[in-house]
Every structure is written in structure tokens, then in C-alpha cells.
PDB file of N, CA and C in Angstrom:
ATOM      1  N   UNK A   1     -16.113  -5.297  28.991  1.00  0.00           N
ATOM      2  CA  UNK A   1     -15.184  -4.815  27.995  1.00  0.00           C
ATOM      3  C   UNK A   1     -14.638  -6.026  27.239  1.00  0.00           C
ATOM      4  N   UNK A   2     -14.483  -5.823  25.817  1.00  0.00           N
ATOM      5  CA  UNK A   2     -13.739  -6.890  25.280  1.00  0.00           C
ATOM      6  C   UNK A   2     -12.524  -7.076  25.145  1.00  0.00           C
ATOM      7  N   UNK A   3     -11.720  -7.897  25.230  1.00  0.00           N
ATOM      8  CA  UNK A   3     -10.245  -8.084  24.786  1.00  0.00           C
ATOM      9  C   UNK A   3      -9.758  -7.786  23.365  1.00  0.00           C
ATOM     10  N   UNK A   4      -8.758  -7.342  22.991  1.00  0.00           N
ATOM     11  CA  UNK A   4      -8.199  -7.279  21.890  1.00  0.00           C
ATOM     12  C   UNK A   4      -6.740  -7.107  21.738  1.00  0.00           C
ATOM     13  N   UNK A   5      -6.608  -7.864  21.030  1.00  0.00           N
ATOM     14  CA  UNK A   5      -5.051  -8.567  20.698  1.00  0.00           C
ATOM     15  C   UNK A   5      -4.022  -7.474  20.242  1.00  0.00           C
ATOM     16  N   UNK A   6      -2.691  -7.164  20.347  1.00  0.00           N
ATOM     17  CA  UNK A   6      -2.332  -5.896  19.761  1.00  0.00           C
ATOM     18  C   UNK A   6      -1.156  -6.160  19.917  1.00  0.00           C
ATOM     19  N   UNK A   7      -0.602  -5.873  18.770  1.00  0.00           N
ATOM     20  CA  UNK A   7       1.415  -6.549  18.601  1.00  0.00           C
ATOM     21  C   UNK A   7       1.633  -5.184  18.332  1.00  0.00           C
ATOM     22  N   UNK A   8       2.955  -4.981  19.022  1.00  0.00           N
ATOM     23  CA  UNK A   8       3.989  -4.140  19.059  1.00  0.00           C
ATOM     24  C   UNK A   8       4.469  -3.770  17.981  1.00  0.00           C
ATOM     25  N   UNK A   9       4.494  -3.138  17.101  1.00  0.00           N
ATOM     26  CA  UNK A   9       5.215  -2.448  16.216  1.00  0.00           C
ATOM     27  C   UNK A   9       6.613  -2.065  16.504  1.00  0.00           C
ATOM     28  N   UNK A  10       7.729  -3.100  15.389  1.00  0.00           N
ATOM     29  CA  UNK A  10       8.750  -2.539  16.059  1.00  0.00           C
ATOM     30  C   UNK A  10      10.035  -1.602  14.834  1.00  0.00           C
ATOM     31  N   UNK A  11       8.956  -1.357  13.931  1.00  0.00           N
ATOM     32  CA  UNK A  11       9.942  -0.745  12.865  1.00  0.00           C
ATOM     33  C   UNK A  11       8.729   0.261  12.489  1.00  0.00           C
ATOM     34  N   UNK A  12       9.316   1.204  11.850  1.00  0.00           N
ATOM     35  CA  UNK A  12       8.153   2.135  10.762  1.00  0.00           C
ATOM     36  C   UNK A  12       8.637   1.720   9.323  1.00  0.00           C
ATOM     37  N   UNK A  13       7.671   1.697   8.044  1.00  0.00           N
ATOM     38  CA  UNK A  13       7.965   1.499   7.019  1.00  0.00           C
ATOM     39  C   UNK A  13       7.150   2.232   6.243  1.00  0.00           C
ATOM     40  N   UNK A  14       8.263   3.115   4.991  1.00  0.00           N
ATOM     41  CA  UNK A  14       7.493   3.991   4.382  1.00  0.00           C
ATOM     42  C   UNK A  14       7.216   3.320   2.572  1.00  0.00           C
ATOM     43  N   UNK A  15       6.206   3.006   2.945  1.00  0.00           N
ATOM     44  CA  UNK A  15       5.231   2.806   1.671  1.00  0.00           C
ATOM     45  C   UNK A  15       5.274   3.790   0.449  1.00  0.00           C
ATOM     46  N   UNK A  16       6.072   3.901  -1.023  1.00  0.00           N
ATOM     47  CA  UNK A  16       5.748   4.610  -1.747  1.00  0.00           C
ATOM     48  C   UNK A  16       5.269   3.933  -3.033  1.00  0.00           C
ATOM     49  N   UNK A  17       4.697   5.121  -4.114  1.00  0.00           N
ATOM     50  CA  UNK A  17       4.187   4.938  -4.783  1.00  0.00           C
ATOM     51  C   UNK A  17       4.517   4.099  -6.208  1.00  0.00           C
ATOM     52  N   UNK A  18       6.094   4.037  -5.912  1.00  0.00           N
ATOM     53  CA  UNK A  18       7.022   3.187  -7.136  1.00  0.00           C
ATOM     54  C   UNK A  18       7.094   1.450  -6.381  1.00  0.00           C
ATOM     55  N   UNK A  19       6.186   1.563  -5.683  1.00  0.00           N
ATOM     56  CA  UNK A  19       6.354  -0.379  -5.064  1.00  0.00           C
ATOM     57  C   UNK A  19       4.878  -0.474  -5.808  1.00  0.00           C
ATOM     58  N   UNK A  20       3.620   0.485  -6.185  1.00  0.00           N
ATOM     59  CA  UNK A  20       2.528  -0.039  -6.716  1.00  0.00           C
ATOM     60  C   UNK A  20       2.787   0.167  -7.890  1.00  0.00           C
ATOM     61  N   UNK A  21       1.630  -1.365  -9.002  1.00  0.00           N
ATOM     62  CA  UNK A  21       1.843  -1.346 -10.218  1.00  0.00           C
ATOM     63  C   UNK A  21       0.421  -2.124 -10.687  1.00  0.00           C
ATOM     64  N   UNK A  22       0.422  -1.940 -12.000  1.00  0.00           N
ATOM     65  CA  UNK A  22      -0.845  -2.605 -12.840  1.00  0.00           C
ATOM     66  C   UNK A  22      -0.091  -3.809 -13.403  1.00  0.00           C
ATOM     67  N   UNK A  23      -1.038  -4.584 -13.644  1.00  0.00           N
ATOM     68  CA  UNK A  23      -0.576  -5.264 -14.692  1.00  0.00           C
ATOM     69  C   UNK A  23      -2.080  -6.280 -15.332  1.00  0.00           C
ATOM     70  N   UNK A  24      -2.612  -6.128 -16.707  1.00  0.00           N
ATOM     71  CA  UNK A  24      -3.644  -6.742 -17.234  1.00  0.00           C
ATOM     72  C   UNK A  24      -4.771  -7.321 -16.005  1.00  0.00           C
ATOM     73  N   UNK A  25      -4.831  -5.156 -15.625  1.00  0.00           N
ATOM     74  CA  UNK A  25      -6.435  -5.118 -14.819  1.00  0.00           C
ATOM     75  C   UNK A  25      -6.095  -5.549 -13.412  1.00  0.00           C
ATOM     76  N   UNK A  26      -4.963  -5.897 -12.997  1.00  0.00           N
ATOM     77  CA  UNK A  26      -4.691  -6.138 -11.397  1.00  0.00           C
ATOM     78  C   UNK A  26      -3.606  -5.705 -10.980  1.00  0.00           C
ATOM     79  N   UNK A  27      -3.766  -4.986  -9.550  1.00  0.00           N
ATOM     80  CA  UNK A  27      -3.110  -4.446  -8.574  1.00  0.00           C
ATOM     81  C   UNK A  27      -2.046  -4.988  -7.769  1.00  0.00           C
ATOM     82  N   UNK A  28      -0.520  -4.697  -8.272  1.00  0.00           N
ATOM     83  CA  UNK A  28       0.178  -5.337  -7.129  1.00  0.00           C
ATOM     84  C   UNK A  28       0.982  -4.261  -5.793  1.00  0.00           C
ATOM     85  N   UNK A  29       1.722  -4.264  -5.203  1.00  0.00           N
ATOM     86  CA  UNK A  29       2.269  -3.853  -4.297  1.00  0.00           C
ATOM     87  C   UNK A  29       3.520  -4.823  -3.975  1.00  0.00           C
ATOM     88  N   UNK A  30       5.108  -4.381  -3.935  1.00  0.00           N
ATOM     89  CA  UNK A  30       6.166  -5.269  -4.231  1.00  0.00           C
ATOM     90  C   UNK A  30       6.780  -4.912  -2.704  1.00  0.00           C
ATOM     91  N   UNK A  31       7.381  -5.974  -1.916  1.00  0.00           N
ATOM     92  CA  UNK A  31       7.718  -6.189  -0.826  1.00  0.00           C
ATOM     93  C   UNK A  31       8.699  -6.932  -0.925  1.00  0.00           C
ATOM     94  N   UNK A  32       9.959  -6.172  -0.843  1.00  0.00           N
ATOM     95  CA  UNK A  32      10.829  -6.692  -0.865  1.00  0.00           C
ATOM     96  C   UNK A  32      11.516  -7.703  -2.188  1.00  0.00           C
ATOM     97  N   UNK A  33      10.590  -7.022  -3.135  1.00  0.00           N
ATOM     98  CA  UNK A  33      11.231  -7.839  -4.588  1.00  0.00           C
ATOM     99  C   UNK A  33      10.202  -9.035  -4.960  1.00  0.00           C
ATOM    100  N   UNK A  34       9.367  -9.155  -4.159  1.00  0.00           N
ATOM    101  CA  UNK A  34       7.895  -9.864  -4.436  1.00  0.00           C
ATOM    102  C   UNK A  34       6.250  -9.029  -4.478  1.00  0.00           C
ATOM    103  N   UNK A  35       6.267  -9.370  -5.732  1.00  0.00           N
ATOM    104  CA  UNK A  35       4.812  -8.524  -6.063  1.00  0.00           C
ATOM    105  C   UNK A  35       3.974  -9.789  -5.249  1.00  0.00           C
ATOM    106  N   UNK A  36       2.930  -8.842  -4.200  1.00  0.00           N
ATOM    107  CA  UNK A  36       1.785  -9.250  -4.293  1.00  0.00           C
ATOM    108  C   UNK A  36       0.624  -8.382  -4.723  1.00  0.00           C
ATOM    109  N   UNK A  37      -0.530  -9.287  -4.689  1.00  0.00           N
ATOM    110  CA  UNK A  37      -1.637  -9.573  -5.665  1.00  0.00           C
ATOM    111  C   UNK A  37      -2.588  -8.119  -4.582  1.00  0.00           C
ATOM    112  N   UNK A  38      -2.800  -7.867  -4.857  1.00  0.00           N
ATOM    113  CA  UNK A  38      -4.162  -6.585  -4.202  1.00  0.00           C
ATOM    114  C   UNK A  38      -5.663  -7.048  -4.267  1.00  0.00           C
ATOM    115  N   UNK A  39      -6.451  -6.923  -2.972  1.00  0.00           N
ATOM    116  CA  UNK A  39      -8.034  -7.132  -3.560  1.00  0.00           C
ATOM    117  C   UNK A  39      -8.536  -5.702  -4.318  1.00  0.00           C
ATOM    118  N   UNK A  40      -9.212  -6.018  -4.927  1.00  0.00           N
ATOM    119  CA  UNK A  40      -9.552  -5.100  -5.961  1.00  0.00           C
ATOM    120  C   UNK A  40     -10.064  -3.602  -4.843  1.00  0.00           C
ATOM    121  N   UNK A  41     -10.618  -3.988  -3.893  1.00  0.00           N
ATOM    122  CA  UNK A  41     -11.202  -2.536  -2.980  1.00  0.00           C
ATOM    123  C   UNK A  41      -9.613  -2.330  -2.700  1.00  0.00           C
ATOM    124  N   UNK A  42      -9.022  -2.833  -1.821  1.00  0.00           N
ATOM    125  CA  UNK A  42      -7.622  -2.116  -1.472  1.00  0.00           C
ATOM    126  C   UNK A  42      -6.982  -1.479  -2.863  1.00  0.00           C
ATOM    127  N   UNK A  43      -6.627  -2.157  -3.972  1.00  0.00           N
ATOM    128  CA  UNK A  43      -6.232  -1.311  -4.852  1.00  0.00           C
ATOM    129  C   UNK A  43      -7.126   0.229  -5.432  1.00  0.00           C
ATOM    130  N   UNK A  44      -8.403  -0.098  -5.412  1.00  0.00           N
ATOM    131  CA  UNK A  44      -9.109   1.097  -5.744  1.00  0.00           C
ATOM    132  C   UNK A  44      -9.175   2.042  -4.411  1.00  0.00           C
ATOM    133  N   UNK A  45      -8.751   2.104  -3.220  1.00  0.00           N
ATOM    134  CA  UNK A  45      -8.454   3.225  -2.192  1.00  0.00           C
ATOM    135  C   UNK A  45      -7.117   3.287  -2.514  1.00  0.00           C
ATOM    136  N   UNK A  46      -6.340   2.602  -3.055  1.00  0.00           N
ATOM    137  CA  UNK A  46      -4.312   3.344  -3.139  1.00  0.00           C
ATOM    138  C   UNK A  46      -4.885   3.718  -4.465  1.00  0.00           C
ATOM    139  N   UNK A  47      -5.514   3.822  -5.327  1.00  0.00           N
ATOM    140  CA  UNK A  47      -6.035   4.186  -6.615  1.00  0.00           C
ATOM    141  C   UNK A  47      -6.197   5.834  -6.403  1.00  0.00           C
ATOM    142  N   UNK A  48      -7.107   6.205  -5.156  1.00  0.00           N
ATOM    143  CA  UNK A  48      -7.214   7.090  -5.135  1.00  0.00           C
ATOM    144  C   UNK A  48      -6.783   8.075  -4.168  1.00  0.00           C
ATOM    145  N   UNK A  49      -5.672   7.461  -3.322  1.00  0.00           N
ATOM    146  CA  UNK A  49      -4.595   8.078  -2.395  1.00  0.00           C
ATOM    147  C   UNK A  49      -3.508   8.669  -3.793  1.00  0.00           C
ATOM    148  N   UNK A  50      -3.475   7.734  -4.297  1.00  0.00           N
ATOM    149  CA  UNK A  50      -2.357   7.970  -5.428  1.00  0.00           C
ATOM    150  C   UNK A  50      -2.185   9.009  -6.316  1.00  0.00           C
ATOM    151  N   UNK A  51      -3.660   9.612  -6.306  1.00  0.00           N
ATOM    152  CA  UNK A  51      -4.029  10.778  -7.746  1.00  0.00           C
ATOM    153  C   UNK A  51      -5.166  11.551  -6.791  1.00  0.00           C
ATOM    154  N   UNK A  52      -4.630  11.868  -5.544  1.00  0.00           N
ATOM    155  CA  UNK A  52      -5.186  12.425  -5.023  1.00  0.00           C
ATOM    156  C   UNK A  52      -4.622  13.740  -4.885  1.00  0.00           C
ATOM    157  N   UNK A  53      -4.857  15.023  -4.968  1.00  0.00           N
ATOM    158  CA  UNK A  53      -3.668  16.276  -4.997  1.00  0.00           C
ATOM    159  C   UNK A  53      -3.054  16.017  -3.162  1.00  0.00           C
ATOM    160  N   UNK A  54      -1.997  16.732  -3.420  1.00  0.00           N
ATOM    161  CA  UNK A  54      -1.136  16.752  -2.353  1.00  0.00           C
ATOM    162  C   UNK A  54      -1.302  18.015  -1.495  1.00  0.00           C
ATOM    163  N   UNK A  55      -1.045  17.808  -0.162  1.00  0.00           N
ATOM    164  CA  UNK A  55      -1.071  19.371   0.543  1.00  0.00           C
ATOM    165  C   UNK A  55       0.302  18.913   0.804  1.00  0.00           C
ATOM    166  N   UNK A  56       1.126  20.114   1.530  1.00  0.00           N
ATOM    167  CA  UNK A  56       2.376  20.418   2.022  1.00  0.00           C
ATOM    168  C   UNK A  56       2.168  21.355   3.051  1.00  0.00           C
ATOM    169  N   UNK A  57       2.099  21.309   4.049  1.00  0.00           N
ATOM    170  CA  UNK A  57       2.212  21.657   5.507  1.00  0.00           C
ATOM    171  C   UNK A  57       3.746  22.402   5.878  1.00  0.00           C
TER     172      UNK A  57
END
């Protein structure tokens, strides 16, 4: 069996859709009042979480 490393999670954090933004063709995501930069695949899967229809359970 192999080992694998695994940190504790010690908060939940809810991710919404007003922290993502464009700007001239690139993807950021703002944390805490700092945009970072997105690789282009991660932005194109929140691309399509984003404008994806919604269910309600």
C-alpha cells in the first residue's frame, strides 16, 4: 500500500461566484482582496460550473 499525506481541514469555505472575474482573456478568483491568476483549464471547468443550470433539492 502506498502512503499518502493528508492535512486536516480545519475550516469550511464557501466559494461564490462574485470572487470570479475576467479580465483581457484571463481568469481570476479573489481571496481575501487578492486576485489570483487561474490556469486556463481550471478557469474553463468554473466556466462551466458557473452557467451550468441549477437543481434545488
Amino acid at each position: 500500500m502506498s502512503g499518502v499525506d493528508v492535512e486536516q481541514v480545519s475550516r469550511v469555505v464557501e466559494f461564490t461566484t462574485d470572487r470570479y472575474s475576467t479580465r483581457e482573456g484571463r481568469a481570476y478568483f479573489t481571496f481575501a482582496h487578492h486576485p489570483v491568476l487561474l490556469p486556463p483549464t481550471l478557469a474553463a471547468l468554473l466556466e462551466q460550473q458557473i452557467h451550468a443550470p441549477r437543481h434545488r433539492f
